Amino acid sequence: EAGVAQSPRYKIIEKRQSVAFWCNPISGHATLYWYQQILGQGPKLLIQFQNNGVVDDSQLPKDRFSAERLKGVDSTLKIQPAKLEDSAVYLCASSSHLGLAGGRPQETQYFGPGTRLLVL
Amino acid sequence: GQNIDQPTEMTATEGAIVQINCTYQTSGFNGLFWYQQHAGEAPTFLSYNVLDGLEEKGRFSSFLSRSKGYSYLLLKELQMKDSASYLCAVPKAGSYQLTFGKGTKLSVIP
């Protein structure tokens, strides 16, 4: 089974420029997550999709970040304009569960290799 | 809210045993995950505990005490390839969203 694919793997841009990241989840996984991981920290959730709908984007800085998953499969995350503090690894993860936890055992999230962004 | 605490760094010798602790505060506990992350790579799933006790999986074991808000990951017969960051994570109440700790960077030395 193919894993979560992300591109590009590395990106260097200057502040105030725009950048976009792409994610292709594991086939059949309805739920897709974007995380930001700053060096030395754990991943921080930015946005969660279920199929093509947004479940939670409360931690997404919407003044500069946007994300979409139009057909419920691939997703793109965009930053416009970028700031120095956006330098981080952007991880995409997918999982196969639907709905809320409701006390049931969790499904596992599978992560892609990430995109390492450096803003100069 | 949720709060997860784990040591920043640990060093252990090849062949030895190491225990990585994690304490958490969360409402509506629904399990605890451990992930391994090698430098420059994606996190990979190691274990999930929802009931108290120890779960063993080869050289790796994970323990949970819900009453104490405490978990640990036990790595036996350490190998050089075990040098990585180990992330503790708990789901948000009523959700599958994970909140991660900052990770423990383990260095295995000869």
Short mmCIF file of C-alpha atoms in Angstrom, two decimals:
data_model
loop_
_atom_site.label_atom_id
_atom_site.label_comp_id
_atom_site.label_asym_id
_atom_site.label_seq_id
_atom_site.Cartn_x
_atom_site.Cartn_y
_atom_site.Cartn_z
CA GLU A 1 0.00 0.00 0.00
CA ALA A 2 1.42 3.39 -1.00
CA GLY A 3 1.95 5.84 1.82
CA VAL A 4 1.09 9.50 2.12
CA ALA A 5 2.83 11.48 -0.61
CA GLN A 6 3.90 15.10 -0.28
CA SER A 7 5.68 17.54 -2.54
CA PRO A 8 7.90 19.38 -2.71
CA ARG A 9 10.22 17.93 -0.09
CA TYR A 10 12.13 21.17 0.35
CA LYS A 11 11.34 24.79 -0.42
CA ILE A 12 13.28 27.98 0.17
CA ILE A 13 11.52 31.32 -0.34
CA GLU A 14 11.92 34.90 0.72
CA LYS A 15 9.54 36.50 3.18
CA ARG A 16 6.37 37.92 1.65
CA GLN A 17 6.49 35.35 -1.15
CA SER A 18 3.83 32.69 -1.64
CA VAL A 19 4.25 28.94 -1.43
CA ALA A 20 2.02 25.89 -1.87
CA PHE A 21 2.35 22.34 -0.64
CA TRP A 22 0.62 19.28 -2.02
CA CYS A 23 -0.50 16.10 -0.27
CA ASN A 24 -1.91 12.84 -1.60
CA PRO A 25 -3.26 10.68 1.24
CA ILE A 26 -3.41 6.92 1.45
CA SER A 27 -6.08 5.62 -0.92
CA GLY A 28 -9.48 5.41 0.76
CA HIS A 29 -8.56 7.54 3.76
CA ALA A 30 -11.37 10.00 4.35
CA THR A 31 -9.62 12.15 6.94
CA LEU A 32 -6.64 14.34 6.15
CA TYR A 33 -4.62 16.56 8.48
CA TRP A 34 -2.03 19.28 7.96
CA TYR A 35 0.47 19.84 10.76
CA GLN A 36 3.21 22.40 11.28
CA GLN A 37 6.33 21.18 13.06
CA ILE A 38 8.83 23.77 14.16
CA LEU A 39 12.34 22.51 14.91
CA GLY A 40 12.51 20.93 18.35
CA GLN A 41 8.73 20.82 18.78
CA GLY A 42 6.00 18.27 18.25
CA PRO A 43 3.64 18.61 15.28
CA LYS A 44 0.87 21.19 15.73
CA LEU A 45 -2.42 20.66 13.94
CA LEU A 46 -3.36 23.34 11.41
CA ILE A 47 -6.45 21.91 9.76
CA GLN A 48 -8.47 18.70 9.54
CA PHE A 49 -10.55 17.61 6.55
CA GLN A 50 -13.09 14.85 6.34
CA ASN A 51 -13.62 14.04 2.68
CA ASN A 52 -13.84 17.50 1.09
CA GLY A 53 -15.16 19.31 4.16
CA VAL A 54 -13.27 21.18 6.87
CA VAL A 55 -13.75 19.64 10.33
CA ASP A 56 -11.52 22.04 12.25
CA ASP A 57 -9.39 24.94 11.12
CA SER A 58 -9.33 26.79 14.44
CA GLN A 59 -5.53 26.76 14.59
CA LEU A 60 -4.96 27.84 10.98
CA PRO A 61 -3.71 31.46 10.70
CA LYS A 62 -6.32 32.37 8.15
CA ASP A 63 -4.87 35.76 7.36
CA ARG A 64 -2.06 34.03 5.49
CA PHE A 65 -2.74 30.29 5.37
CA SER A 66 -5.36 28.52 3.29
CA ALA A 67 -6.04 24.89 2.50
CA GLU A 68 -8.41 22.98 0.30
CA ARG A 69 -9.37 19.42 -0.55
CA LEU A 70 -11.77 19.99 -3.40
CA LYS A 71 -12.41 16.41 -4.52
CA GLY A 72 -11.92 14.78 -1.15
CA VAL A 73 -8.60 13.22 -2.09
CA ASP A 74 -5.55 15.46 -2.71
CA SER A 75 -5.05 18.57 -0.64
CA THR A 76 -3.05 21.76 -0.97
CA LEU A 77 -1.85 24.10 1.76
CA LYS A 78 -0.88 27.63 0.79
CA ILE A 79 0.93 30.40 2.61
CA GLN A 80 0.58 33.92 1.26
CA PRO A 81 2.55 35.97 2.20
CA ALA A 82 5.14 33.95 4.10
CA LYS A 83 6.83 35.20 7.27
CA LEU A 84 10.14 34.18 8.78
CA GLU A 85 8.34 32.32 11.58
CA ASP A 86 6.66 30.06 9.02
CA SER A 87 9.95 28.19 8.61
CA ALA A 88 9.04 24.66 9.64
CA VAL A 89 8.24 21.21 8.35
CA TYR A 90 4.68 20.87 7.06
CA LEU A 91 3.38 17.35 7.58
CA CYS A 92 0.33 15.80 6.01
CA ALA A 93 -1.33 12.81 7.66
CA SER A 94 -4.33 10.68 6.78
CA SER A 95 -6.49 8.15 8.57
CA SER A 96 -9.45 5.99 7.72
CA HIS A 97 -11.90 6.75 10.49
CA LEU A 98 -15.08 8.69 10.08
CA GLY A 99 -16.98 10.80 12.58
CA LEU A 100 -16.09 11.55 16.18
CA ALA A 101 -14.24 9.32 18.60
CA GLY A 102 -17.19 8.57 20.92
CA GLY A 103 -14.91 6.58 23.20
CA ARG A 104 -14.07 4.01 20.57
CA PRO A 105 -10.49 2.93 19.94
CA GLN A 106 -8.62 5.41 17.84
CA GLU A 107 -7.59 4.97 14.26
CA THR A 108 -3.94 5.56 13.47
CA GLN A 109 -2.72 8.59 11.59
CA TYR A 110 -0.15 7.92 8.89
CA PHE A 111 2.24 10.73 8.08
CA GLY A 112 3.85 11.77 4.84
CA PRO A 113 7.57 12.69 4.60
CA GLY A 114 6.81 16.40 5.02
CA THR A 115 7.84 19.56 3.23
CA ARG A 116 10.69 21.46 4.83
CA LEU A 117 10.14 25.20 4.34
CA LEU A 118 12.79 27.83 4.92
CA VAL A 119 11.71 31.47 4.75
CA LEU A 120 14.59 33.94 4.36
CA GLY B 1 -7.11 22.33 27.19
CA GLN B 2 -4.46 19.70 26.95
CA ASN B 3 -0.94 19.63 28.30
CA ILE B 4 1.73 17.04 27.60
CA ASP B 5 5.12 16.93 29.25
CA GLN B 6 8.09 14.75 28.34
CA PRO B 7 11.84 15.12 28.80
CA THR B 8 13.63 17.02 26.06
CA GLU B 9 16.64 14.75 25.65
CA MET B 10 17.96 11.41 26.87
CA THR B 11 21.12 9.44 26.21
CA ALA B 12 21.51 5.70 26.59
CA THR B 13 24.04 3.02 25.71
CA GLU B 14 23.64 0.46 22.95
CA GLY B 15 22.20 -2.77 24.37
CA ALA B 16 20.73 -1.07 27.42
CA ILE B 17 17.13 -0.33 28.42
CA VAL B 18 15.66 3.18 28.44
CA GLN B 19 12.34 4.49 29.73
CA ILE B 20 10.84 7.65 28.25
CA ASN B 21 8.16 9.21 30.42
CA CYS B 22 5.15 11.26 29.44
CA THR B 23 2.67 13.03 31.70
CA TYR B 24 -0.52 14.53 30.36
CA GLN B 25 -3.56 16.52 31.35
CA THR B 26 -6.62 16.23 29.18
CA SER B 27 -10.39 16.21 29.49
CA GLY B 28 -12.23 13.19 28.14
CA PHE B 29 -9.26 10.83 27.91
CA ASN B 30 -9.43 8.60 24.85
CA GLY B 31 -6.08 6.91 24.66
CA LEU B 32 -2.44 7.83 24.26
CA PHE B 33 -0.14 7.38 21.29
CA TRP B 34 3.60 7.04 20.94
CA TYR B 35 5.28 7.93 17.66
CA GLN B 36 8.92 7.61 16.60
CA GLN B 37 10.46 10.29 14.41
CA HIS B 38 13.94 9.99 12.93
CA ALA B 39 15.65 13.25 12.05
CA GLY B 40 14.25 14.68 8.83
CA GLU B 41 11.58 12.00 8.54
CA ALA B 42 7.87 11.67 9.26
CA PRO B 43 6.54 10.37 12.58
CA THR B 44 5.71 6.67 12.51
CA PHE B 45 3.22 4.96 14.79
CA LEU B 46 4.63 2.87 17.64
CA SER B 47 1.81 2.21 20.08
CA TYR B 48 -1.63 3.12 21.35
CA ASN B 49 -2.80 2.59 24.95
CA VAL B 50 -6.35 3.15 26.12
CA LEU B 51 -6.44 0.81 29.13
CA ASP B 52 -4.12 0.78 32.14
CA GLY B 53 -1.15 -1.52 32.03
CA LEU B 54 1.76 -2.55 29.91
CA GLU B 55 1.55 -3.47 26.23
CA GLU B 56 4.55 -5.20 24.75
CA LYS B 57 5.50 -5.18 21.10
CA GLY B 58 8.90 -6.70 20.47
CA ARG B 59 11.65 -4.54 21.93
CA PHE B 60 9.21 -1.72 22.60
CA SER B 61 6.63 -1.61 25.38
CA SER B 62 4.24 1.13 26.41
CA PHE B 63 2.62 1.61 29.79
CA LEU B 64 -0.37 3.69 30.82
CA SER B 65 -1.79 4.79 34.17
CA ARG B 66 -4.95 6.82 33.60
CA SER B 67 -5.35 7.73 37.26
CA LYS B 68 -1.87 9.27 37.32
CA GLY B 69 -2.01 10.82 33.85
CA TYR B 70 1.21 9.02 33.08
CA SER B 71 2.67 6.86 30.36
CA TYR B 72 6.09 5.57 29.48
CA LEU B 73 7.74 3.98 26.51
CA LEU B 74 10.27 1.28 27.30
CA LEU B 75 12.92 0.40 24.76
CA LYS B 76 14.97 -2.75 25.37
CA GLU B 77 18.19 -3.97 23.78
CA LEU B 78 18.83 -0.53 22.38
CA GLN B 79 20.26 -0.29 18.89
CA MET B 80 21.93 2.65 17.21
CA LYS B 81 18.95 2.95 14.86
CA ASP B 82 16.73 3.73 17.87
CA SER B 83 18.30 7.19 17.98
CA ALA B 84 15.28 9.35 17.20
CA SER B 85 12.69 11.62 18.76
CA TYR B 86 9.83 9.93 20.57
CA LEU B 87 6.54 11.81 20.57
CA CYS B 88 3.74 11.31 23.06
CA ALA B 89 0.28 12.36 21.81
CA VAL B 90 -3.28 12.38 23.11
CA PRO B 91 -6.50 12.88 21.16
CA LYS B 92 -8.61 15.93 21.78
CA ALA B 93 -11.80 15.05 23.68
CA GLY B 94 -14.50 13.77 21.35
CA SER B 95 -12.17 13.95 18.38
CA TYR B 96 -9.44 12.11 16.55
CA GLN B 97 -7.23 15.19 16.49
CA LEU B 98 -3.90 14.61 18.19
CA THR B 99 -2.07 16.99 20.50
CA PHE B 100 1.62 16.15 20.55
CA GLY B 101 4.23 16.69 23.21
CA LYS B 102 7.48 18.36 22.22
CA GLY B 103 9.18 15.02 21.87
CA THR B 104 12.11 13.34 23.60
CA LYS B 105 15.30 13.17 21.57
CA LEU B 106 17.01 9.87 22.35
CA SER B 107 20.66 9.43 21.51
CA VAL B 108 22.03 5.88 21.59
CA ILE B 109 25.78 5.76 22.05
CA PRO B 110 28.17 2.81 21.58
#
